[in-house]
Amino acid sequence: MDSADGPAVAGVILAGGAGQRMGGVVKPLLPFAEGTLFSCCHDRFRPQVCDLALSVHDGQTWGGDGAVREAFSFSGPVIYDRVAVTEKDRHHRAGPLAGFLAALQWADQQGVDWVALLPGDTPFIPQDLVARLLAAARDAGLPSAHARSAGRDHPAVALLHRCLEPALRGDLARGERRVWRWLSAQGTRAVDWPSGVSWAEAVLPLDPFWNVNQPQDLDWAQSMVAQPTP
């Protein structure tokens, strides 16, 4: 499924977190700007990939794919993380790596070699995210690449080759849950971005991979986008 511009890259937005620090809400559905955190992620991510899926936690009571699509106002494929949890797993979830595995399995089903992962609470991603991650991974001859800004690695904003699926499946079964430890063990290339994000014809002094962790984070970012300074 390559194109004249290079290999096709599928995308998956990860929305399976428990959102405990936000009161147990589905963070990507929180209102933000003129939509939701998810809609902002979607609008910046969708043009960069050949197909886009939404990953949610299998234990959430959605009532089927249709209910998920309705909740997120999303018309694309819905995939679920179905990793067996242990008594050590917080909130009965295996964490972001479970979403990684669901994404790799879906990409393999689509016949796409590369899949880009994006947390659903990261609404400021650069518009060249996928292209730069792909170029970095291919240039380095590595099966993955991830974003970095201001010296901070963002391993959940990553590009993976589908060849990693067997290793991840096995590592999850053995209890691996740490995204950075797993990703670095596979061989990954960090791609740096400067601070500052384009928003409403302005450049805001924000980390492009900023994400919501606490209510005050959302309030602060909302105030930034409400009246962008040219």
CSV table of C-alpha atoms in Angstrom, one decimal:
chain,number,residue,atom,x,y,z
A,1,MET,CA,0.0,0.0,0.0
A,2,ASP,CA,2.9,2.4,-0.7
A,3,SER,CA,2.3,5.6,-2.7
A,4,ALA,CA,4.5,7.6,-5.0
A,5,ASP,CA,5.4,9.6,-1.9
A,6,GLY,CA,6.6,6.6,0.1
A,7,PRO,CA,5.2,4.0,2.4
A,8,ALA,CA,1.6,4.4,3.6
A,9,VAL,CA,1.2,5.1,7.3
A,10,ALA,CA,-2.0,4.4,9.2
A,11,GLY,CA,-2.9,6.3,12.3
A,12,VAL,CA,-4.5,5.4,15.6
A,13,ILE,CA,-5.7,7.8,18.3
A,14,LEU,CA,-5.4,6.2,21.7
A,15,ALA,CA,-8.4,6.9,24.0
A,16,GLY,CA,-8.3,4.0,26.4
A,17,GLY,CA,-7.0,5.7,29.5
A,18,ALA,CA,-8.8,5.8,32.8
A,19,GLY,CA,-8.5,9.5,33.3
A,20,GLN,CA,-8.2,9.2,37.1
A,21,ARG,CA,-6.5,12.5,37.6
A,22,MET,CA,-9.3,14.2,35.8
A,23,GLY,CA,-12.0,12.4,37.9
A,24,GLY,CA,-12.3,9.2,35.9
A,25,VAL,CA,-13.6,10.9,32.7
A,26,VAL,CA,-12.8,9.9,29.1
A,27,LYS,CA,-10.2,12.7,28.7
A,28,PRO,CA,-10.4,13.0,24.9
A,29,LEU,CA,-14.1,13.9,25.1
A,30,LEU,CA,-13.5,16.9,27.3
A,31,PRO,CA,-14.6,20.2,25.7
A,32,PHE,CA,-11.7,22.1,24.2
A,33,ALA,CA,-11.5,25.1,21.8
A,34,GLU,CA,-14.5,24.8,19.5
A,35,GLY,CA,-14.8,21.0,19.9
A,36,THR,CA,-13.2,18.4,22.1
A,37,LEU,CA,-9.7,17.3,22.7
A,38,PHE,CA,-10.3,14.4,20.4
A,39,SER,CA,-11.7,16.5,17.6
A,40,CYS,CA,-8.6,18.7,17.7
A,41,CYS,CA,-6.4,15.6,17.6
A,42,HIS,CA,-8.4,14.2,14.8
A,43,ASP,CA,-8.3,17.4,12.7
A,44,ARG,CA,-4.5,17.7,12.9
A,45,PHE,CA,-3.7,14.0,12.6
A,46,ARG,CA,-6.1,12.7,9.9
A,47,PRO,CA,-4.5,14.6,6.9
A,48,GLN,CA,-1.2,13.0,7.8
A,49,VAL,CA,-2.2,9.3,7.6
A,50,CYS,CA,-3.8,7.0,5.0
A,51,ASP,CA,-6.4,5.7,7.4
A,52,LEU,CA,-7.3,6.6,11.0
A,53,ALA,CA,-8.7,4.3,13.7
A,54,LEU,CA,-9.8,5.0,17.3
A,55,SER,CA,-8.6,2.7,20.1
A,56,VAL,CA,-10.6,2.5,23.3
A,57,HIS,CA,-10.4,0.2,26.3
A,58,ASP,CA,-12.3,-3.0,25.9
A,59,GLY,CA,-13.6,-2.9,29.5
A,60,GLN,CA,-15.4,0.4,29.0
A,61,THR,CA,-19.2,0.1,28.7
A,62,TRP,CA,-19.7,1.6,25.3
A,63,GLY,CA,-22.4,-0.6,23.9
A,64,GLY,CA,-20.7,-1.4,20.7
A,65,ASP,CA,-18.8,0.4,17.9
A,66,GLY,CA,-21.8,2.5,17.0
A,67,ALA,CA,-21.9,4.0,20.5
A,68,VAL,CA,-18.2,4.7,20.4
A,69,ARG,CA,-18.5,6.5,17.1
A,70,GLU,CA,-21.4,8.5,18.3
A,71,ALA,CA,-19.7,9.6,21.5
A,72,PHE,CA,-16.6,10.7,19.6
A,73,SER,CA,-18.4,12.0,16.5
A,74,PHE,CA,-16.1,9.6,14.6
A,75,SER,CA,-16.9,7.6,11.5
A,76,GLY,CA,-13.8,5.5,11.1
A,77,PRO,CA,-12.7,2.1,12.5
A,78,VAL,CA,-12.9,1.4,16.2
A,79,ILE,CA,-10.4,-1.0,17.8
A,80,TYR,CA,-10.2,-2.3,21.3
A,81,ASP,CA,-7.3,-3.2,23.5
A,82,ARG,CA,-7.9,-6.7,24.8
A,83,VAL,CA,-4.8,-7.5,26.8
A,84,ALA,CA,-5.4,-9.7,29.9
A,85,VAL,CA,-4.7,-7.7,33.0
A,86,THR,CA,-3.2,-8.8,36.3
A,87,GLU,CA,-3.7,-7.8,39.9
A,88,LYS,CA,-0.8,-5.3,39.5
A,89,ASP,CA,-2.5,-3.4,36.7
A,90,ARG,CA,-4.0,-0.1,37.9
A,91,HIS,CA,-7.7,0.5,37.1
A,92,HIS,CA,-7.8,-3.0,35.5
A,93,ARG,CA,-6.0,-1.7,32.4
A,94,ALA,CA,-2.7,-2.7,30.8
A,95,GLY,CA,-1.9,0.9,29.9
A,96,PRO,CA,-0.9,2.5,26.6
A,97,LEU,CA,1.1,-0.5,25.4
A,98,ALA,CA,-2.3,-2.3,25.1
A,99,GLY,CA,-3.3,0.4,22.6
A,100,PHE,CA,0.0,0.0,20.8
A,101,LEU,CA,-0.7,-3.7,20.3
A,102,ALA,CA,-4.3,-3.1,19.1
A,103,ALA,CA,-2.9,-0.6,16.6
A,104,LEU,CA,-0.2,-2.9,15.3
A,105,GLN,CA,-2.7,-5.7,14.9
A,106,TRP,CA,-5.1,-3.4,13.0
A,107,ALA,CA,-2.3,-2.1,10.8
A,108,ASP,CA,-1.3,-5.7,9.9
A,109,GLN,CA,-4.9,-6.5,9.0
A,110,GLN,CA,-4.9,-3.4,6.7
A,111,GLY,CA,-1.7,-4.5,5.1
A,112,VAL,CA,0.1,-1.3,6.2
A,113,ASP,CA,3.6,-1.6,7.4
A,114,TRP,CA,3.7,1.6,9.6
A,115,VAL,CA,1.3,2.9,12.2
A,116,ALA,CA,1.5,6.3,14.0
A,117,LEU,CA,0.2,6.5,17.5
A,118,LEU,CA,-1.2,9.6,19.1
A,119,PRO,CA,-2.8,10.0,22.6
A,120,GLY,CA,-6.2,11.5,22.4
A,121,ASP,CA,-5.4,14.3,24.8
A,122,THR,CA,-2.6,15.8,22.6
A,123,PRO,CA,-4.4,18.5,20.5
A,124,PHE,CA,-1.4,20.6,19.3
A,125,ILE,CA,0.6,18.1,17.3
A,126,PRO,CA,2.7,19.4,14.4
A,127,GLN,CA,1.4,19.0,10.9
A,128,ASP,CA,4.6,17.4,9.9
A,129,LEU,CA,4.6,14.8,12.7
A,130,VAL,CA,4.1,11.6,10.7
A,131,ALA,CA,6.3,12.6,7.8
A,132,ARG,CA,9.3,13.4,10.1
A,133,LEU,CA,8.8,10.3,12.2
A,134,LEU,CA,8.8,8.1,9.1
A,135,ALA,CA,11.8,9.7,7.6
A,136,ALA,CA,13.8,9.3,10.8
A,137,ALA,CA,12.9,5.7,11.3
A,138,ARG,CA,13.7,4.8,7.7
A,139,ASP,CA,17.0,6.8,7.7
A,140,ALA,CA,18.1,5.1,10.9
A,141,GLY,CA,17.0,1.6,9.7
A,142,LEU,CA,14.9,1.3,12.9
A,143,PRO,CA,11.4,-0.1,13.5
A,144,SER,CA,10.2,2.9,15.4
A,145,ALA,CA,10.6,6.6,16.0
A,146,HIS,CA,9.1,9.0,18.6
A,147,ALA,CA,8.6,12.6,19.3
A,148,ARG,CA,10.8,14.8,21.6
A,149,SER,CA,10.6,18.4,22.5
A,150,ALA,CA,12.5,20.6,25.0
A,151,GLY,CA,14.7,17.6,25.8
A,152,ARG,CA,11.7,15.6,26.8
A,153,ASP,CA,10.9,12.3,25.2
A,154,HIS,CA,7.2,11.6,24.3
A,155,PRO,CA,7.2,7.8,23.7
A,156,ALA,CA,3.4,7.6,23.4
A,157,VAL,CA,3.7,9.8,20.3
A,158,ALA,CA,5.3,7.2,18.1
A,159,LEU,CA,5.6,5.5,14.8
A,160,LEU,CA,5.9,1.7,14.8
A,161,HIS,CA,6.6,-0.9,12.1
A,162,ARG,CA,4.2,-3.8,12.2
A,163,CYS,CA,7.1,-6.2,12.6
A,164,LEU,CA,7.1,-5.2,16.3
A,165,GLU,CA,3.7,-6.9,16.9
A,166,PRO,CA,5.0,-10.3,18.0
A,167,ALA,CA,7.5,-8.8,20.4
A,168,LEU,CA,5.0,-6.5,22.0
A,169,ARG,CA,2.4,-9.2,22.3
A,170,GLY,CA,4.9,-11.4,24.2
A,171,ASP,CA,6.2,-8.6,26.3
A,172,LEU,CA,2.7,-7.6,27.4
A,173,ALA,CA,2.0,-11.2,28.3
A,174,ARG,CA,5.1,-11.2,30.5
A,175,GLY,CA,4.0,-8.1,32.3
A,176,GLU,CA,5.7,-5.3,30.5
A,177,ARG,CA,3.7,-2.0,31.0
A,178,ARG,CA,6.3,0.8,30.6
A,179,VAL,CA,6.0,2.5,27.2
A,180,TRP,CA,9.5,4.1,27.3
A,181,ARG,CA,11.3,1.0,28.5
A,182,TRP,CA,9.6,-1.1,25.8
A,183,LEU,CA,10.1,1.3,23.0
A,184,SER,CA,13.7,2.0,23.7
A,185,ALA,CA,14.4,-1.7,23.9
A,186,GLN,CA,13.1,-2.1,20.3
A,187,GLY,CA,15.4,0.6,18.9
A,188,THR,CA,13.8,4.0,18.4
A,189,ARG,CA,15.0,7.3,16.9
A,190,ALA,CA,14.0,10.5,18.7
A,191,VAL,CA,12.8,13.4,16.5
A,192,ASP,CA,13.0,16.9,18.0
A,193,TRP,CA,10.5,19.7,17.7
A,194,PRO,CA,10.8,23.2,19.1
A,195,SER,CA,8.3,24.8,21.3
A,196,GLY,CA,5.5,26.8,19.7
A,197,VAL,CA,2.4,25.5,17.9
A,198,SER,CA,0.4,27.0,15.1
A,199,TRP,CA,-3.2,27.8,16.1
A,200,ALA,CA,-5.8,30.0,14.4
A,201,GLU,CA,-3.1,31.8,12.3
A,202,ALA,CA,-1.0,32.4,15.4
A,203,VAL,CA,2.0,30.7,17.1
A,204,LEU,CA,1.4,29.9,20.7
A,205,PRO,CA,4.3,29.2,23.1
A,206,LEU,CA,3.3,25.7,23.9
A,207,ASP,CA,4.9,22.3,23.8
A,208,PRO,CA,3.5,20.7,20.6
A,209,PHE,CA,3.1,17.4,22.6
A,210,TRP,CA,1.4,19.0,25.6
A,211,ASN,CA,-1.3,16.8,27.0
A,212,VAL,CA,-4.0,17.1,29.7
A,213,ASN,CA,-3.2,15.5,33.1
A,214,GLN,CA,-5.1,17.6,35.6
A,215,PRO,CA,-8.1,20.0,35.4
A,216,GLN,CA,-5.8,23.1,35.7
A,217,ASP,CA,-3.9,21.9,32.6
A,218,LEU,CA,-7.1,22.1,30.5
A,219,ASP,CA,-8.0,25.5,31.9
A,220,TRP,CA,-4.6,26.9,31.1
A,221,ALA,CA,-4.6,25.6,27.6
A,222,GLN,CA,-8.1,26.7,27.0
A,223,SER,CA,-7.1,30.2,28.0
A,224,MET,CA,-4.2,30.1,25.5
A,225,VAL,CA,-6.4,29.1,22.5
A,226,ALA,CA,-9.3,31.4,23.4
A,227,GLN,CA,-7.5,34.5,22.3
A,228,PRO,CA,-4.4,33.6,20.3
A,229,THR,CA,-1.9,36.4,19.8
A,230,PRO,CA,-0.7,36.9,16.2
